Tab-separated table of C-alpha atoms and ligand atoms in Angstrom:
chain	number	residue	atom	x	y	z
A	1	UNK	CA	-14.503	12.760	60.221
A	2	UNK	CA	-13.838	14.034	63.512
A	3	UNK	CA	-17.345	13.154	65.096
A	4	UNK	CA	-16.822	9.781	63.260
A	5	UNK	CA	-13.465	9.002	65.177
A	6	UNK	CA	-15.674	10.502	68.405
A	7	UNK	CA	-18.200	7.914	67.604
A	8	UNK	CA	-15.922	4.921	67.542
A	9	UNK	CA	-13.699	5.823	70.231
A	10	UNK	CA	-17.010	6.352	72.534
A	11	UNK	CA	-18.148	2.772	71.184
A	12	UNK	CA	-14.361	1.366	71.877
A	13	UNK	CA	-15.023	2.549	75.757
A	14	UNK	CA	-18.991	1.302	75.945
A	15	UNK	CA	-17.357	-1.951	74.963
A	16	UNK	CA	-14.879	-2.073	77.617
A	17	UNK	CA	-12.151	-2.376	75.463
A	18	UNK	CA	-9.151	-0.551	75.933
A	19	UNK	CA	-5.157	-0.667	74.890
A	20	UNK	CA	-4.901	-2.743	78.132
A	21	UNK	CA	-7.798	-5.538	77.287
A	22	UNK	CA	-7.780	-9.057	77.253
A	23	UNK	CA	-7.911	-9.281	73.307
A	24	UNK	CA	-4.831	-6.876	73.674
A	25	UNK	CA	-2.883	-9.178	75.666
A	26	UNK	CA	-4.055	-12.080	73.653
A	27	UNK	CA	-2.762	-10.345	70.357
A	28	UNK	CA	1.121	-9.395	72.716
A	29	UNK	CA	0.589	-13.375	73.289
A	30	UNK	CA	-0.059	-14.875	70.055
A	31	UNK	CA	2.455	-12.409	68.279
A	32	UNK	CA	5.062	-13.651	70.702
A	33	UNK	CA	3.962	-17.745	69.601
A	34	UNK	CA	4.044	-16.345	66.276
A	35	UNK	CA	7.421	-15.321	66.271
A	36	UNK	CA	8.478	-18.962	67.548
A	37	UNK	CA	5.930	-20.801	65.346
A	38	UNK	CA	6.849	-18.569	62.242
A	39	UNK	CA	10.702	-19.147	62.402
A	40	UNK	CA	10.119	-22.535	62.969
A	41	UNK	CA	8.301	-23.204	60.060
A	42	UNK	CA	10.745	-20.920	58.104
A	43	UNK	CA	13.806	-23.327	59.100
A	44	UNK	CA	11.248	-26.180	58.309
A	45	UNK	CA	10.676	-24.675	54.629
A	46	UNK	CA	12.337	-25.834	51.795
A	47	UNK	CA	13.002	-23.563	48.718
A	48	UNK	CA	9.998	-22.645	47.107
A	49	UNK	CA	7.764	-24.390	49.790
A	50	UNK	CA	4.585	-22.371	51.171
A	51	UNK	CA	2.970	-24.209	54.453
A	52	UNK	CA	-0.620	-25.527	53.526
A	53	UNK	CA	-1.567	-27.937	56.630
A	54	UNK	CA	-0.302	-30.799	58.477
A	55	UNK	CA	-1.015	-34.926	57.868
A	56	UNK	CA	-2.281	-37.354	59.660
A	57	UNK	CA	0.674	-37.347	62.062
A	58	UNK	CA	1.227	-33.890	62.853
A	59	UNK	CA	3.725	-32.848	59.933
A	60	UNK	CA	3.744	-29.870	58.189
A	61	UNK	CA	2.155	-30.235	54.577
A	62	UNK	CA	3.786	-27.635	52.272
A	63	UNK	CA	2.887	-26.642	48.565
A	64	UNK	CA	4.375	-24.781	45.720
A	65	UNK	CA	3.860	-21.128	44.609
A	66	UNK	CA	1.487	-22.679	42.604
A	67	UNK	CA	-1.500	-22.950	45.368
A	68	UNK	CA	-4.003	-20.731	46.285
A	69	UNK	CA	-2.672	-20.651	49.855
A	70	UNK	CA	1.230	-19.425	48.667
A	71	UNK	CA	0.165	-15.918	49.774
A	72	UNK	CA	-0.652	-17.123	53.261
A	73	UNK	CA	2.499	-17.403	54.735
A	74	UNK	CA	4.002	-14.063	53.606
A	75	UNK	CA	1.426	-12.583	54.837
A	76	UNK	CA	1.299	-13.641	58.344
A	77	UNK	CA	5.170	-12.650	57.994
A	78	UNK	CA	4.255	-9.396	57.251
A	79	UNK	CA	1.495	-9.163	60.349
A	80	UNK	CA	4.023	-10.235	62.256
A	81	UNK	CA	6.209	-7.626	61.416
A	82	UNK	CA	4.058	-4.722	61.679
A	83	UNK	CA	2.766	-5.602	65.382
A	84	UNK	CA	6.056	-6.369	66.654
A	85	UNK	CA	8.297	-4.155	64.563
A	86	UNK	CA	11.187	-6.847	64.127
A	87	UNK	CA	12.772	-6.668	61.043
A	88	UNK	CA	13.834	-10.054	60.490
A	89	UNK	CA	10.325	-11.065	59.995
A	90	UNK	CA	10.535	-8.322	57.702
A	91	UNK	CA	13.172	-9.639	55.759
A	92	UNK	CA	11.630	-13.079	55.986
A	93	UNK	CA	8.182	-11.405	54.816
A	94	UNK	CA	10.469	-10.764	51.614
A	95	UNK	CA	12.192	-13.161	50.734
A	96	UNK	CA	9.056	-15.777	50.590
A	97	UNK	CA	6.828	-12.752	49.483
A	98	UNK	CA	9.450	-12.518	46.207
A	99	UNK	CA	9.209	-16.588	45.807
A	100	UNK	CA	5.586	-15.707	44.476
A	101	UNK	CA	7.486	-13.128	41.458
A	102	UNK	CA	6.978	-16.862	39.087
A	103	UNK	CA	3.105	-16.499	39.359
A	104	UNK	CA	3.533	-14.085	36.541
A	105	UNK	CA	5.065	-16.444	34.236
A	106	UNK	CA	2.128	-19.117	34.905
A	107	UNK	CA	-1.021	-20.141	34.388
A	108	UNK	CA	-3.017	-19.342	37.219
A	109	UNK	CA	-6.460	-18.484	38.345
A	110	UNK	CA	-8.775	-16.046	40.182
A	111	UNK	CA	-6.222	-16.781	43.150
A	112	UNK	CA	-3.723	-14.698	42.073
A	113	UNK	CA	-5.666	-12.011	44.178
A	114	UNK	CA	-4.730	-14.287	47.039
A	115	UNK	CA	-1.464	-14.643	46.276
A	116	UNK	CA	-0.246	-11.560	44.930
A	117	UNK	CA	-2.318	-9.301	47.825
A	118	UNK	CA	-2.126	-11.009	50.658
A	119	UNK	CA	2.126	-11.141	50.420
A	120	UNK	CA	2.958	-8.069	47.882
A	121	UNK	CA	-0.131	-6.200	48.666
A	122	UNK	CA	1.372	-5.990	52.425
A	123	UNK	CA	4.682	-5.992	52.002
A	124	UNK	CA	4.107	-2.389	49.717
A	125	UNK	CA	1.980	-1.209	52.408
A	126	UNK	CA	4.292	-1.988	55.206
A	127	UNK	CA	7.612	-1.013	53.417
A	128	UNK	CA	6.625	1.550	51.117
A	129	UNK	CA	9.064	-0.072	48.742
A	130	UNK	CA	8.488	-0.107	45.282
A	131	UNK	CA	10.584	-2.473	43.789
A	132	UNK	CA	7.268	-4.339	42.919
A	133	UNK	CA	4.643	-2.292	41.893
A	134	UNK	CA	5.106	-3.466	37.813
A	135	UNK	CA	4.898	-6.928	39.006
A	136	UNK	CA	1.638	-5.851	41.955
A	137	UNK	CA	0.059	-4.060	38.430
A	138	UNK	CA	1.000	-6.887	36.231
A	139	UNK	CA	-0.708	-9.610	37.939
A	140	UNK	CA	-3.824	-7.609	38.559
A	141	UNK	CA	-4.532	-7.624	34.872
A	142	UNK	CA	-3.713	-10.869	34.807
A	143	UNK	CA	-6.614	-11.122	36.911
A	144	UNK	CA	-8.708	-8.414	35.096
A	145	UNK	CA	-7.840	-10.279	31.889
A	146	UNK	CA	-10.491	-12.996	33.213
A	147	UNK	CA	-13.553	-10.299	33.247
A	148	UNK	CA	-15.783	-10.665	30.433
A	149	UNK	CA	-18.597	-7.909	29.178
A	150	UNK	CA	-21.529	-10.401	28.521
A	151	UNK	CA	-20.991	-11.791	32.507
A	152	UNK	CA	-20.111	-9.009	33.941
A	153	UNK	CA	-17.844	-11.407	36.396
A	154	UNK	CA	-14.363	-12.408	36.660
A	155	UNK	CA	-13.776	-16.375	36.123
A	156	UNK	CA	-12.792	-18.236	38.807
A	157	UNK	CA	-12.119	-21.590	37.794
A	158	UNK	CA	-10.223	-23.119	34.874
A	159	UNK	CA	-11.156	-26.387	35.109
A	160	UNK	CA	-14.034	-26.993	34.301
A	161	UNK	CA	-16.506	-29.939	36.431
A	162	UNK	CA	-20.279	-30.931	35.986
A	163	UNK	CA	-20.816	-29.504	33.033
A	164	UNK	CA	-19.582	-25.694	33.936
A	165	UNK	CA	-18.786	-23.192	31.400
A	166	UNK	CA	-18.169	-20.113	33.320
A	167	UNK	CA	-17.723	-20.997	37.556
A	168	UNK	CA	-17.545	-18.165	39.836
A	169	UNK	CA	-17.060	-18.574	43.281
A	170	UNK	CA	-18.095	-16.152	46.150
A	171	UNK	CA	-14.347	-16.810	47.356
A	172	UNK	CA	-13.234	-14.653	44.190
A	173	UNK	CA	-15.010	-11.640	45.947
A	174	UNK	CA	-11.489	-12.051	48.321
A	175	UNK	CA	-9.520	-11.062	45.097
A	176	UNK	CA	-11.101	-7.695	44.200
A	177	UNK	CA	-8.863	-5.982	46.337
A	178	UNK	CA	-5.842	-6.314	44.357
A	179	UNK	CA	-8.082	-4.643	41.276
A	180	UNK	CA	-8.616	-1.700	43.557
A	181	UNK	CA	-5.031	-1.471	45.193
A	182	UNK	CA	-3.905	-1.767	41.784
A	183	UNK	CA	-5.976	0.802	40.020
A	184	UNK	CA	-5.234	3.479	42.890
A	185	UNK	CA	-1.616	2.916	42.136
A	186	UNK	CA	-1.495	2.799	38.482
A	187	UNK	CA	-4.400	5.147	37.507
A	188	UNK	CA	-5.602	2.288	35.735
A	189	UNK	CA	-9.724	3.085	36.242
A	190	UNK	CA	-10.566	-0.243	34.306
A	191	UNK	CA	-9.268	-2.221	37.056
A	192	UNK	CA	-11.575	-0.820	39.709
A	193	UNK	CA	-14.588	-0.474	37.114
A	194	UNK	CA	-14.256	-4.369	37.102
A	195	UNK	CA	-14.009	-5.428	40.405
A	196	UNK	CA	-17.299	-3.343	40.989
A	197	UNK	CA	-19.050	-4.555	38.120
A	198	UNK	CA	-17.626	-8.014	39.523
A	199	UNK	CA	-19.328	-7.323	42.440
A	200	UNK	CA	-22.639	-6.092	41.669
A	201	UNK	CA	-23.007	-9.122	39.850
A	202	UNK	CA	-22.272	-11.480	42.592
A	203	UNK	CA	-24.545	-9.499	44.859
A	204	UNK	CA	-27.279	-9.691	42.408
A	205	UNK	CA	-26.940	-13.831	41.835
A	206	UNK	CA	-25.224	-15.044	44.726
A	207	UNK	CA	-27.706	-14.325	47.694
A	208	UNK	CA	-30.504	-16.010	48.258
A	209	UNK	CA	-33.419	-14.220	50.447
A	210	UNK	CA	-31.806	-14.919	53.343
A	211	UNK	CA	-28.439	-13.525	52.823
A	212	UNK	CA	-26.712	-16.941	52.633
A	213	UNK	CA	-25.023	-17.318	49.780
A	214	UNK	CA	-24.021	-20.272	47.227
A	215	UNK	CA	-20.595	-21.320	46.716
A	216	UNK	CA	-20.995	-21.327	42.920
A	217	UNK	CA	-22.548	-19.767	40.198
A	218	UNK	CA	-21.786	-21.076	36.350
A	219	UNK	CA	-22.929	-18.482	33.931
A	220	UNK	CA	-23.353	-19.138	30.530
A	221	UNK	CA	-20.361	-17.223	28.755
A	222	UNK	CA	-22.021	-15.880	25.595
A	223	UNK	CA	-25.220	-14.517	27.143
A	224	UNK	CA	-24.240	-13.329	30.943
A	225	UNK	CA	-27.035	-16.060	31.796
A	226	UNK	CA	-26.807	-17.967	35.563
A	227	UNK	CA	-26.602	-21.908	34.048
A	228	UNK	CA	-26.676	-23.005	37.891
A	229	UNK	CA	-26.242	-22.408	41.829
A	230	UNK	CA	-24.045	-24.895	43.790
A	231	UNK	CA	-22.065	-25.597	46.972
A	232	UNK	CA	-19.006	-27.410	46.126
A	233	UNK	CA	-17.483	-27.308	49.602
A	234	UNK	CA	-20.305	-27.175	51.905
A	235	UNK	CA	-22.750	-30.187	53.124
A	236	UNK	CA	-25.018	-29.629	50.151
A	237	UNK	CA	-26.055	-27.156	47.300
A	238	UNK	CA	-28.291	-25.346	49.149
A	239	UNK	CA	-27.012	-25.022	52.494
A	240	UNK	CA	-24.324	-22.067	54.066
A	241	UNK	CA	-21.326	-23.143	54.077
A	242	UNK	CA	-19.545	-21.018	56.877
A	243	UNK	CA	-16.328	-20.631	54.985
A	244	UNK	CA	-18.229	-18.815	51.894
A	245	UNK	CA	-20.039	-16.316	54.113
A	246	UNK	CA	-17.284	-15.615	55.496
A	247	UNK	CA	-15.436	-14.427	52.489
A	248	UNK	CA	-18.794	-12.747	51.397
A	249	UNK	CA	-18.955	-10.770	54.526
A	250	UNK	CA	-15.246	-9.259	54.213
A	251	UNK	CA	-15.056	-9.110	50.188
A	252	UNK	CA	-18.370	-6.940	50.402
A	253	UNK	CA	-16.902	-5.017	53.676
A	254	UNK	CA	-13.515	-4.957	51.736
A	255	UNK	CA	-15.590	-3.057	49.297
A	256	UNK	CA	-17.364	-0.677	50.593
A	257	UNK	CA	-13.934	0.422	51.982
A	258	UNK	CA	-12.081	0.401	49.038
A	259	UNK	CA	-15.069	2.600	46.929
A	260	UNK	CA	-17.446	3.654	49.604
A	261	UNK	CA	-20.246	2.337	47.327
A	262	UNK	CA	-23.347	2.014	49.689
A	263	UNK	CA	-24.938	-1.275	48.219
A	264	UNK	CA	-21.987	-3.655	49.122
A	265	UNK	CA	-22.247	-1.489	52.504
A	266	UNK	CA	-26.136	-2.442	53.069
A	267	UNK	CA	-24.460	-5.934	51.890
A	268	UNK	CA	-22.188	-6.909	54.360
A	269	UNK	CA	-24.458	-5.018	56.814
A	270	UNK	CA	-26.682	-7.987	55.857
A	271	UNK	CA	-24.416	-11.003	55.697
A	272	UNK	CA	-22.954	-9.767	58.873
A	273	UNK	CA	-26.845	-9.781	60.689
A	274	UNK	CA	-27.156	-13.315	59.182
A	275	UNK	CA	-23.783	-14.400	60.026
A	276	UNK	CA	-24.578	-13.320	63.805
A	277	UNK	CA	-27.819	-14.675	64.037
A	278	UNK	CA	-26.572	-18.103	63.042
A	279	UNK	CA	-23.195	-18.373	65.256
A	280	UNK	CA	-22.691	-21.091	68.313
A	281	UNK	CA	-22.063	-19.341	71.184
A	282	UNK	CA	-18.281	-19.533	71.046
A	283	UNK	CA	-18.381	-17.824	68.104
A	284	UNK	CA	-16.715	-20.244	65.915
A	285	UNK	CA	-18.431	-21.813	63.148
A	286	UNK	CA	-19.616	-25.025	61.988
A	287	UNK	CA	-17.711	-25.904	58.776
A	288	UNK	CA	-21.259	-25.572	57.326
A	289	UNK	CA	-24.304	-23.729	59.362
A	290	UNK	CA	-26.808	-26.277	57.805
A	291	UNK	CA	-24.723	-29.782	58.448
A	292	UNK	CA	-27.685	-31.752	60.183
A	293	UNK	CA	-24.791	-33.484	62.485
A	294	UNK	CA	-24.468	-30.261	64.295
A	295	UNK	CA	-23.760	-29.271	67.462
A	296	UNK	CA	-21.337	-33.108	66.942
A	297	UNK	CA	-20.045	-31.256	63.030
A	298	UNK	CA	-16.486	-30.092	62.816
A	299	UNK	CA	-16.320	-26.375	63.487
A	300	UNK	CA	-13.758	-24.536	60.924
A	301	UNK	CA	-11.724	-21.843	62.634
A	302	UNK	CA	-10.356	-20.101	59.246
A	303	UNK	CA	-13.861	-18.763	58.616
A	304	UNK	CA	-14.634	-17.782	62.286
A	305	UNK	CA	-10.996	-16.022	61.977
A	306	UNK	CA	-11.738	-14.451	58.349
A	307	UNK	CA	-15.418	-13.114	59.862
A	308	UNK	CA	-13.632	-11.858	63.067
A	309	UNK	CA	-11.186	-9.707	60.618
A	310	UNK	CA	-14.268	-8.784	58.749
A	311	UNK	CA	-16.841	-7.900	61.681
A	312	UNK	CA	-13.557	-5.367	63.375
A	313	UNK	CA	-13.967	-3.588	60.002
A	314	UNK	CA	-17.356	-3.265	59.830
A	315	UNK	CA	-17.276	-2.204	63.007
A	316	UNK	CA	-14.723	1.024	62.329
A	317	UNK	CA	-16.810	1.668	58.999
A	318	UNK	CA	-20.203	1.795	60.782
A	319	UNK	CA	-19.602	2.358	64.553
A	320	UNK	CA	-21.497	-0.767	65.359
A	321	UNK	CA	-20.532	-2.497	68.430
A	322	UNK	CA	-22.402	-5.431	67.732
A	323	UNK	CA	-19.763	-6.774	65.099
A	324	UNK	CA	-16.911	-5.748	67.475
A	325	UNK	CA	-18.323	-7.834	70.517
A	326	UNK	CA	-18.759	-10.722	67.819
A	327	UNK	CA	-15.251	-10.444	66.596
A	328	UNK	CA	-13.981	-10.368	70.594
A	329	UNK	CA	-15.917	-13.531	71.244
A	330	UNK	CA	-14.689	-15.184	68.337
A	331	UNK	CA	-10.906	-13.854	69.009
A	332	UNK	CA	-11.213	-15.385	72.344
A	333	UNK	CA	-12.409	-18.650	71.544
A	334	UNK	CA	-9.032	-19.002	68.939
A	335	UNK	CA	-7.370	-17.681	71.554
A	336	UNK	CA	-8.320	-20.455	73.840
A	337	UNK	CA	-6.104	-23.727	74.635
A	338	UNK	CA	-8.422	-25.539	72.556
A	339	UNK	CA	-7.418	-23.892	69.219
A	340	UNK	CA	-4.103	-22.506	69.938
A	341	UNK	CA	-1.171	-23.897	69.582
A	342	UNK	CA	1.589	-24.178	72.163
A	343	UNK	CA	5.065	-23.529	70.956
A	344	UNK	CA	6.525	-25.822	68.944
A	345	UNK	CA	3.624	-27.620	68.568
A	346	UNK	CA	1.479	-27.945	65.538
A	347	UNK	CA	3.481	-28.140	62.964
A	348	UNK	CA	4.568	-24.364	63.069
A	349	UNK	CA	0.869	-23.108	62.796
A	350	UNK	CA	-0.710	-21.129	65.383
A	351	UNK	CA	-4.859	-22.372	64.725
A	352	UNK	CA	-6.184	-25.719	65.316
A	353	UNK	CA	-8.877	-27.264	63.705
A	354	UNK	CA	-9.588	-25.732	60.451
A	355	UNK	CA	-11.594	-27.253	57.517
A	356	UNK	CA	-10.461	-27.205	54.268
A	357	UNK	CA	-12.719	-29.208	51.770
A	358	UNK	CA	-14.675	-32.130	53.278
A	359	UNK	CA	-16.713	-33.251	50.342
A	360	UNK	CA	-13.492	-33.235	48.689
A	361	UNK	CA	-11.552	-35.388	51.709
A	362	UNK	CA	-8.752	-32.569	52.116
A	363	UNK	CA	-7.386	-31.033	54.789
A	364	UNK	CA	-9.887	-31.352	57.726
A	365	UNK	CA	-9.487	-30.687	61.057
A	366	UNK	CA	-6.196	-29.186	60.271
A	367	UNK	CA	-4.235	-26.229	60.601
A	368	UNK	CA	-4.323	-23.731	57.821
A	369	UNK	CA	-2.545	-20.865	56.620
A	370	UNK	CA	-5.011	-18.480	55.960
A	371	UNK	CA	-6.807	-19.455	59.392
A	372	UNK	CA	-3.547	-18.283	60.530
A	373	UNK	CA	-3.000	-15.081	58.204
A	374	UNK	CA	-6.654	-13.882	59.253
A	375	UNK	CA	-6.096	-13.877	62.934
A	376	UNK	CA	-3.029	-12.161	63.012
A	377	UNK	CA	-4.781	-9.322	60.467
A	378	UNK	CA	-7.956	-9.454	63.351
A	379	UNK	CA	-5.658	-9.013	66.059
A	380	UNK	CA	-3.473	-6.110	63.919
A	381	UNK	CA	-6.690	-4.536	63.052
A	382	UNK	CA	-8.342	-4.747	66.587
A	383	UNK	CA	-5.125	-3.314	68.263
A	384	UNK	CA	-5.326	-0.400	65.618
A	385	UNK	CA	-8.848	0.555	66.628
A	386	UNK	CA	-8.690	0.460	70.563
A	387	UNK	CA	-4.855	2.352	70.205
A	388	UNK	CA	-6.893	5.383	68.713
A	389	UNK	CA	-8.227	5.521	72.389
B	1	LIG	N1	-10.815	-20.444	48.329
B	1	LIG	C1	-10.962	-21.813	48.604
B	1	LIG	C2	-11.476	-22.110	49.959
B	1	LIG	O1	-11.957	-21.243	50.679
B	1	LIG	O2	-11.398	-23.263	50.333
């Protein structure tokens, strides 16, 4: 363990990064915006409103508990907290995190790993309180309670399109975690034995030879069988859709952190490699790597923020600079004028020019909360690694 810190503080210094570099001042910078842009969208925020992206104009969209996003925006509280220690983001953090308590009571789907980690999942970390661990526990069966023997995969869709019986999406990789949080606190083994079997699965029919991955896979629910492969949000079924990798590349580093199980290691190790082979130079993505309009195709700065969160920790499980100096490019590009926001602009968001769903006409070249939430967690988890200096 000891060489192993060695190792990564030697890499930290071959890198030139320090407690004093520039992605260290960016993250004192943006936390400061965040502060104003945060509060902001907090007095903006009516009861039961979570921020989802802004209109045509410039106005903040909001949604209900309800949306896949709700998590978001507790979450980014809760960043915002730990990296600048002021406790009325803290007390912010909770009162929007507790808005999500009526999840339980719904019907909801695989995004209740969003919801429920991404706001509870931090706030138990950051607080140690446990108020909320029955709830935390509850909802991750709720979650477990859509894993079925014969697939070997957790359902991510209830509705059902095309003619799908059983969709998974690689986004539900993202919504492991709460399994394996939840198992560790609850002694609950089941919980953990399914987001691994979950996982093996998806690494077995997700990937194609190339380590690009489909959006979707519909199994057949009796027999485990794959029905078919598609790409709901990207440019076409059988092209990368930068979003998707992106949540492949942290739910498999995720992973390998939360069971130090070496295949979803050797799988991120891969989807990272891809990931960097295929990246502009500014690090941001293309919404999708294979839109023929590109370099003139919207880039989508949620999924170069969610692979810049995932490429720091791959970097402190491995000791491999190379996803470090791709996470610093990338955390300087969002850092630049042309995705951040200036205060009291944009709605209350910090990014600019995320993509939600294009070939569903929604929320393009917008802000969006979890472009937001996975910054913040970059810049938290970079200023971690270079303070162990
Ligand atoms: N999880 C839905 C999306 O990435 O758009």
């Amino acid at each position: 363990m000891k060489y192993f810190l060695h190792l990564i503080c030697a890499l930290v210094v071959v890198n030139g990064c320090g407690r004093n570099d520039e992605i260290n001042r960016l993250a004192d910078r943006v936390f400061s915006l965040a502060k104003i842009q945060y509060e902001q969208m907090n007095a903006a925020l009516g009861e039961g409103e979570f921020p989802k992206c802004t209109d045509s104009e410039g106005n903040l969209v909001t949604s209900d508990a309800g949306w896949w996003c709700s998590g978001f925006y507790p979450g980014a509280l809760w960043y915002i907290y730990e990296y600048t220690g002021d406790e009325t983001f803290r007390d912010l953090a909770w009162k929007h995190t507790r808005r999500l308590a009526v999840l339980k009571d719904r019907e909801t789907d695989h995004d209740i790993g969003f919801q429920i980690n991404c706001s509870y999942g931090n706030g138990m970390r950051l607080t140690g309180d446990s108020a909320d661990v029955a709830l935390y526990v509850e909802c991750a069966r709720i979650l477990a309670g859509r894993f079925t023997e014969e697939t070997g995969v957790t359902k991510s869709w209830n509705f059902l399109r095309n003619d799908w019986r059983y969709p998974v999406i690689i986004d539900n990789m993202m919504n492991l975690e709460i399994l394996t949080k939840a198992a560790e606190i609850s002694g609950d083994k089941s919980l953990q034995d399914i987001a691994v079997r979950h996982a093996q699965t998806t690494l077995r029919n997700h990937f194609r030879e190339d380590w690009s991955c489909w959006h979707l896979v519909d199994y057949d629910p009796e027999t485990g069988t794959v029905r078919s492969k598609e790409t709901v949000q990207g440019y076409s079924d059988g092209s990368a859709w930068a979003r998707g990798q992106a949540w492949a590349l942290y739910g498999y580093t995720m992973m390998y952190r939360e069971t130090g199980i070496e295949e979803f290691l050797e799988a991120a190790r891969n989807i990272g490699n891809m990931i960097m082979g295929r990246l502009p130079e500014d690090g941001i993505p293309y919404w999708d790597f294979d839109d023929p309009a590109i370099p003139e195709a919207l880039k989508d700065a949620s999924a170069g923020a969610i692979m810049a969160s995932a490429f720091i920790e791959l970097n402190t499980l491995t000791g491999d600079s190379h996803y470090l100096k791709t996470a610093r490019r990338q955390l300087l590009t969002l850092g630049s004028e042309e995705y951040l926001a200036k205060p009291g602009e944009n709605a209350g968001f910090l990014l600019k020019h995320g993509v939600g769903n294009i070939p569903g006409g929604t929320e393009i070249d917008v802000p969006l909360s979890y472009a937001d939430y996975y910054f913040l967690e970059a810049l938290v988890r970079y200023s971690k690694i270079t303070s162990e200096e």
